[in-house]
XYZ file of C-alpha atoms in Angstrom:
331
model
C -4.016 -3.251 37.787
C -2.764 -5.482 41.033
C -3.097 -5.338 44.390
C -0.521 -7.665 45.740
C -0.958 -8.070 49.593
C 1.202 -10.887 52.161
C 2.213 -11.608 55.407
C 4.531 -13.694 57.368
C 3.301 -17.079 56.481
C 3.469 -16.668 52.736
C -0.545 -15.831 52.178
C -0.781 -13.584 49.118
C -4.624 -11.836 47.787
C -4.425 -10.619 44.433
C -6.988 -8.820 41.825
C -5.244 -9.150 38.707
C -6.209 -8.874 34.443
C -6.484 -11.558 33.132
C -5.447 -10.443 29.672
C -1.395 -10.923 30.167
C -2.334 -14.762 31.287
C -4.197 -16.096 28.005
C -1.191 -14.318 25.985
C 1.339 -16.699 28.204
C -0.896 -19.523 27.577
C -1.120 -19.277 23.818
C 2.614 -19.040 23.201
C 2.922 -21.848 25.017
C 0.001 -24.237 23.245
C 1.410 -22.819 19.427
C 4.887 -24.046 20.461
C 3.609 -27.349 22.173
C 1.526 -28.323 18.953
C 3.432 -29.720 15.181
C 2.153 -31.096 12.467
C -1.420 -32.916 12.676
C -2.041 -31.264 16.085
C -1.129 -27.948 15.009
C -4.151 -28.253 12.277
C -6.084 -29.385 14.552
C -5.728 -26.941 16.998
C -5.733 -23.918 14.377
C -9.190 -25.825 13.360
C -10.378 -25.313 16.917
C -9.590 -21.757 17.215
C -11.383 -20.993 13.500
C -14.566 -22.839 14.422
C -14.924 -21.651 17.761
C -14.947 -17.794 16.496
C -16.320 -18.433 13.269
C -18.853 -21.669 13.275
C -19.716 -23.588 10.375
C -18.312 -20.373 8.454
C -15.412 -22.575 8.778
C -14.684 -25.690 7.011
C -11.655 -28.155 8.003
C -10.166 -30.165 5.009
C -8.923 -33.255 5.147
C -7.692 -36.069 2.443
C -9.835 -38.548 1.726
C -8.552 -42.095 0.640
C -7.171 -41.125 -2.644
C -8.560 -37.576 -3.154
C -5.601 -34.989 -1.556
C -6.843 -31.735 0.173
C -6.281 -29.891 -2.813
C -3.931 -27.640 -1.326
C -6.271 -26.502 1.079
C -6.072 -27.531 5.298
C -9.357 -25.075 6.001
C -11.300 -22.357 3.853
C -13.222 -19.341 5.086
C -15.371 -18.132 2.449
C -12.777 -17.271 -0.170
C -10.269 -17.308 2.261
C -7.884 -20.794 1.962
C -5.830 -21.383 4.704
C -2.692 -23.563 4.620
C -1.247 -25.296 8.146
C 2.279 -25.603 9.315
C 3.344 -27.011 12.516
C 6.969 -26.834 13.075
C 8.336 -29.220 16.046
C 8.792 -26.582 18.917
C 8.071 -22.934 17.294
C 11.132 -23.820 15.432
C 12.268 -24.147 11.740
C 14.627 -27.452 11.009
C 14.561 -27.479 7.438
C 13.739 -24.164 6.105
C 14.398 -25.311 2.024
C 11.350 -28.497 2.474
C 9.046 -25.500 3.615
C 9.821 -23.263 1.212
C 9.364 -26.105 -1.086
C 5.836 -27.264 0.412
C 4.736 -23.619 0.407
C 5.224 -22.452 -2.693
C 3.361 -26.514 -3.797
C 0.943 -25.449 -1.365
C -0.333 -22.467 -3.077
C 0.361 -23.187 -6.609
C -2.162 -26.305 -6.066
C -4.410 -23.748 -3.909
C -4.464 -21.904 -7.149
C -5.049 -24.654 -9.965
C -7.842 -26.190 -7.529
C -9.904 -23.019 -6.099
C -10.673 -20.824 -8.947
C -12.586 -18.960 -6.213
C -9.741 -17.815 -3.996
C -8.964 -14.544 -3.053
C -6.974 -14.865 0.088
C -4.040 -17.575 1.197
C -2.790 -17.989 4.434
C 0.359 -19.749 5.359
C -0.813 -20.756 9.472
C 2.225 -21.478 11.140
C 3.213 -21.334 15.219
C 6.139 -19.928 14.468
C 5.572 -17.594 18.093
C 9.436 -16.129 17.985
C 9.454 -15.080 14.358
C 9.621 -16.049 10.551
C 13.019 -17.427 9.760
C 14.295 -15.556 6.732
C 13.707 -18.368 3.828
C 9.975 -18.190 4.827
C 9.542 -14.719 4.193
C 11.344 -14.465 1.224
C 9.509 -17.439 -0.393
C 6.177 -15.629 0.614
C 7.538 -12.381 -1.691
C 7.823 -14.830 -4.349
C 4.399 -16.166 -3.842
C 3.092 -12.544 -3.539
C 4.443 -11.714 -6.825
C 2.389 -14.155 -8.427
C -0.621 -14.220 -6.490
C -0.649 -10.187 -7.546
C -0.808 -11.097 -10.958
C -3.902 -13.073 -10.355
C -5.640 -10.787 -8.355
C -4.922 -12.944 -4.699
C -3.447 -11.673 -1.506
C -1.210 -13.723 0.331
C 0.316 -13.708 4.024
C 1.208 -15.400 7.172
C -1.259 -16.110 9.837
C 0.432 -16.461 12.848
C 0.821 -15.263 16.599
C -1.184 -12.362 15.813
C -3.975 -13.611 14.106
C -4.643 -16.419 16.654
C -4.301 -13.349 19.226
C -6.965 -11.748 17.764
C -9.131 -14.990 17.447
C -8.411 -15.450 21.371
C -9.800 -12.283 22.052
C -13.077 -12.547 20.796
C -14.136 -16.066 22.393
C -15.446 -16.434 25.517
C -13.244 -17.617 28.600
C -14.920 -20.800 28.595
C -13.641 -21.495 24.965
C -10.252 -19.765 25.938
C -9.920 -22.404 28.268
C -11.053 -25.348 26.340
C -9.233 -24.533 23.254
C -5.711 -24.146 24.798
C -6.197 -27.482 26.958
C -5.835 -25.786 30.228
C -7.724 -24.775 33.414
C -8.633 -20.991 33.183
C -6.413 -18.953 35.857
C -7.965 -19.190 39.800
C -7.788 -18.026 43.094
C -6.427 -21.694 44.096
C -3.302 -21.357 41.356
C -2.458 -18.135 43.004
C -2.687 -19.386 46.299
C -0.173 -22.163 45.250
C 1.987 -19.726 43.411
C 4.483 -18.825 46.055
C 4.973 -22.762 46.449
C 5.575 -23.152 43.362
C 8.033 -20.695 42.929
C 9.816 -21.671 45.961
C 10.331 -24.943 45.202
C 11.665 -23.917 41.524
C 14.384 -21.253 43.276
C 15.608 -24.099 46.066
C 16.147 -26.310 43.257
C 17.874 -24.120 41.046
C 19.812 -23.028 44.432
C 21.123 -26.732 45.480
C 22.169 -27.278 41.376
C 24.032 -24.085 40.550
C 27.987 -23.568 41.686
C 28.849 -20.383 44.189
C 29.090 -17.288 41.889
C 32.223 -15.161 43.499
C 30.606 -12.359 41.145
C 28.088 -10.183 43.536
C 25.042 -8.306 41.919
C 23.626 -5.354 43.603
C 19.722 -5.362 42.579
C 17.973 -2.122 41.094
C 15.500 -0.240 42.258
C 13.575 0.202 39.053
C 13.559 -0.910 35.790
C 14.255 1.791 32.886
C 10.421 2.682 30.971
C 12.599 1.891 27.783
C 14.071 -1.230 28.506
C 11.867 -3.502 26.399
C 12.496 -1.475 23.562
C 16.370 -1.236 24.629
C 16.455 -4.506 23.881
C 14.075 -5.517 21.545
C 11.837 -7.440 23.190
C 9.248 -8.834 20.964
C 5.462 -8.103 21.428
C 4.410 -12.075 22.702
C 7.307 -11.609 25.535
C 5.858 -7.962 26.118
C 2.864 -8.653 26.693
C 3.846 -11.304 29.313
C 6.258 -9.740 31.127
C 3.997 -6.867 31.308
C 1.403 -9.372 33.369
C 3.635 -11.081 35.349
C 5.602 -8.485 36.679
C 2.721 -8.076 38.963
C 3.459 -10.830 40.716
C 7.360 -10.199 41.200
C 6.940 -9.520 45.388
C 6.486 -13.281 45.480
C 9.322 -13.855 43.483
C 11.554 -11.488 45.457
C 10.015 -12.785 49.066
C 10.754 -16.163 48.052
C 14.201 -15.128 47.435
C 14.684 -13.696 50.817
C 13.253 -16.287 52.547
C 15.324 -18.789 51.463
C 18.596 -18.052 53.044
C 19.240 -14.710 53.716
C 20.800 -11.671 51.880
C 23.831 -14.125 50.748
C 21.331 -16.462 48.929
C 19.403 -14.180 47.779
C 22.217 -12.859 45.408
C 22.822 -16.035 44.401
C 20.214 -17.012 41.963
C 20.353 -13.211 40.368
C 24.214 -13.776 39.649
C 24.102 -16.834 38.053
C 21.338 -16.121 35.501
C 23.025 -12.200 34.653
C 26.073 -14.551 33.691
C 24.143 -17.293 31.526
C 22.668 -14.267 30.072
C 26.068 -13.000 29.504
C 27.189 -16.292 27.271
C 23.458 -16.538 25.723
C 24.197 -13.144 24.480
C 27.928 -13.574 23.109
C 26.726 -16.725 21.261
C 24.693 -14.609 19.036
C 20.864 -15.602 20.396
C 17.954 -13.082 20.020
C 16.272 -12.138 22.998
C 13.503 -14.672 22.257
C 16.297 -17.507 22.161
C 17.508 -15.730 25.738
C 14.116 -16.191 27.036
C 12.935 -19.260 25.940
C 16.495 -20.993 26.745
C 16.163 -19.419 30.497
C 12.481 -20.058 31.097
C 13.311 -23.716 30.330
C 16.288 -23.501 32.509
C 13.591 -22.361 35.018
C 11.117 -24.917 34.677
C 13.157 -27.794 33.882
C 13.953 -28.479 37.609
C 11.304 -29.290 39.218
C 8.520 -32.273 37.874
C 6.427 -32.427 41.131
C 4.168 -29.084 39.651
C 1.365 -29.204 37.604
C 2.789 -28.303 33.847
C 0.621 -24.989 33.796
C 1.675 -23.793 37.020
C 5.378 -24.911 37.083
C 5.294 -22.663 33.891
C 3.249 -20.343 35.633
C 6.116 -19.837 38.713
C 8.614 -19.564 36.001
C 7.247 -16.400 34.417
C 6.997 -15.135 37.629
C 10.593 -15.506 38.390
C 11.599 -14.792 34.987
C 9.884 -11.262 34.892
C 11.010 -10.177 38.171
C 14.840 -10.894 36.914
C 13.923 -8.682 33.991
C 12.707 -5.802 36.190
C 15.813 -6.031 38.310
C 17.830 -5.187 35.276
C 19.482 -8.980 35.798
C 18.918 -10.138 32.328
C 19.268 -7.630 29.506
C 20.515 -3.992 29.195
C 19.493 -0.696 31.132
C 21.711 1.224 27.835
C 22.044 0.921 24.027
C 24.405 -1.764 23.032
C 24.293 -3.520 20.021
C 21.476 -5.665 20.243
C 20.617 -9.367 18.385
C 17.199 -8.134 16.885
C 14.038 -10.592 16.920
C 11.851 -9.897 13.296
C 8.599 -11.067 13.487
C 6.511 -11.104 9.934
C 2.744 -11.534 10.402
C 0.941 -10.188 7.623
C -2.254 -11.017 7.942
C -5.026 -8.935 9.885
């Protein structure tokens, strides 16, 4: 619940959850963090929920890890970092997993889970999933259950720390009444840059009133984008008084026109809606560098969600739809 209250000279007071924020923030750190960080980081998360329950592994001088990045009891967890959320070589990491585990298995008698930990926040390319079958096949035989560990099991270890070790775990400055106050800044100054850069659009766009209850299953909008737009569509007045500020009804079309038509070649160049959304958040946020990272990023959710409720970006119908598949298997 909201309350979302301003006035002439751009003062805003809002009561908001919190919930929809950490969810932004965590997409954000998995995709941010590759290789050696992205251990680390998953090391963070495991030891601040589960103590010395948890134990890091690391080589030492000649002696590997065993196959092993962190174990939980009889729980071994495997870490993979991929540059960006995204998958370059999808035949190395098929490779490295299925060395991973087979090591896992020659090393840790013990074992009765593996994990493959990846930051993979937009989904499992295919490869990966079908080299985990394989490894399920034999890890059945010996009485081992295998899975991912991804978005949704670092969800669920974000949800039982405290906010102090929310904050200090994804690097940033827990949400406050001085970022809000700076929000409608912020988003200004990302709209009148995006407004000086972008070419008239002779196409006009008449905005909605409301946008349809199914539309995020219209379109298959993955859970992790869910979840934010469903937090920062409470701050979309901003985003639309912004708009109208700056300009006039004439501008105020602008911006709206020129992202339904980048959504319009995103779409016919095959991308999922994840692709659509990270591809126009970056457009968002690329251009302006005088904002603190968190709340440039911040101002262009904001924006973002409020051209998603406007039925800008996406469908308000059933159309034939690029489908995101996300594969998290473990609990």
């Amino acid at each position: 619940m909201v309350t979302v209250m301003g006035d002439d000279s751009g003062s805003w007071i809002m009561e908001v959850d919190r919930g929809g924020y950490w969810e932004f923030l965590l997409g954000a750190k998995l995709r941010m963090s590759h290789g050696d960080g992205f251990q680390a980081l998953f090391n963070d998360f495991m030891l601040r929920v589960h103590g010395d329950g948890f134990t890091p592994v690391k080589p030492h001088g000649s002696q590997g890890d065993g196959g092993m990045d962190g174990a939980l009891g009889n729980d071994v967890f495997q870490c993979y970092g991929a540059e960006n959320g995204h998958v370059i070589n999808a035949a190395r990491v098929c490779k490295k997993m299925t060395a991973d585990f087979n090591r896992a298995c020659d090393t840790t008698p013990s074992m009765e889970r593996w994990f493959f930990a990846h930051n993979l926040v937009d989904g499992v390319s295919r490869p990966l999933v079908d080299t985990l079958e394989q490894i399920k096949t034999r890890a059945t035989k010996i009485n081992v259950e295998a899975g991912f560990f991804g978005l949704h099991s670092f969800r669920q270890l974000l949800k039982k720390m405290t906010e102090e070790d929310r904050a200090a775990v994804l690097g940033v400055r827990a949400q406050d009444d001085l970022m809000l106050a700076r929000l409608p800044a912020a988003v200004n100054n990302l709209i009148s840059a995006l407004m000086e850069e972008i070419k008239p659009i002779m196409e006009t766009y008449t905005s909605r009133s409301r946008v349809p209850r199914d539309k995020l299953t219209l379109n298959n909008i993955s859970r992790h984008w869910t979840y934010q737009f469903e937090y920062f569509l409470m701050f979309s007045p901003i985003s639309r008084a912004v708009m109208r500020r700056l300009g006039g009804e004439k501008q105020s079309l602008l911006l709206p026109s020129f992202f339904r038509l980048r959504y319009e070649e995103l779409k016919h160049e095959g991308m999922t809606s994840s692709q659509i959304l990270n591809t126009m958040k970056a457009l968002l946020a690329g251009n302006v560098r005088n904002l603190d990272d968190d709340l440039r990023e911040f101002a262009a959710m904001t924006i973002l969600a409020d051209l998603f409720e406007s039925c800008v970006i996406f469908e308000e119908t059933r159309q034939e739809a690029n489908q995101d598949e996300i594969y998290d298997l473990a609990d």
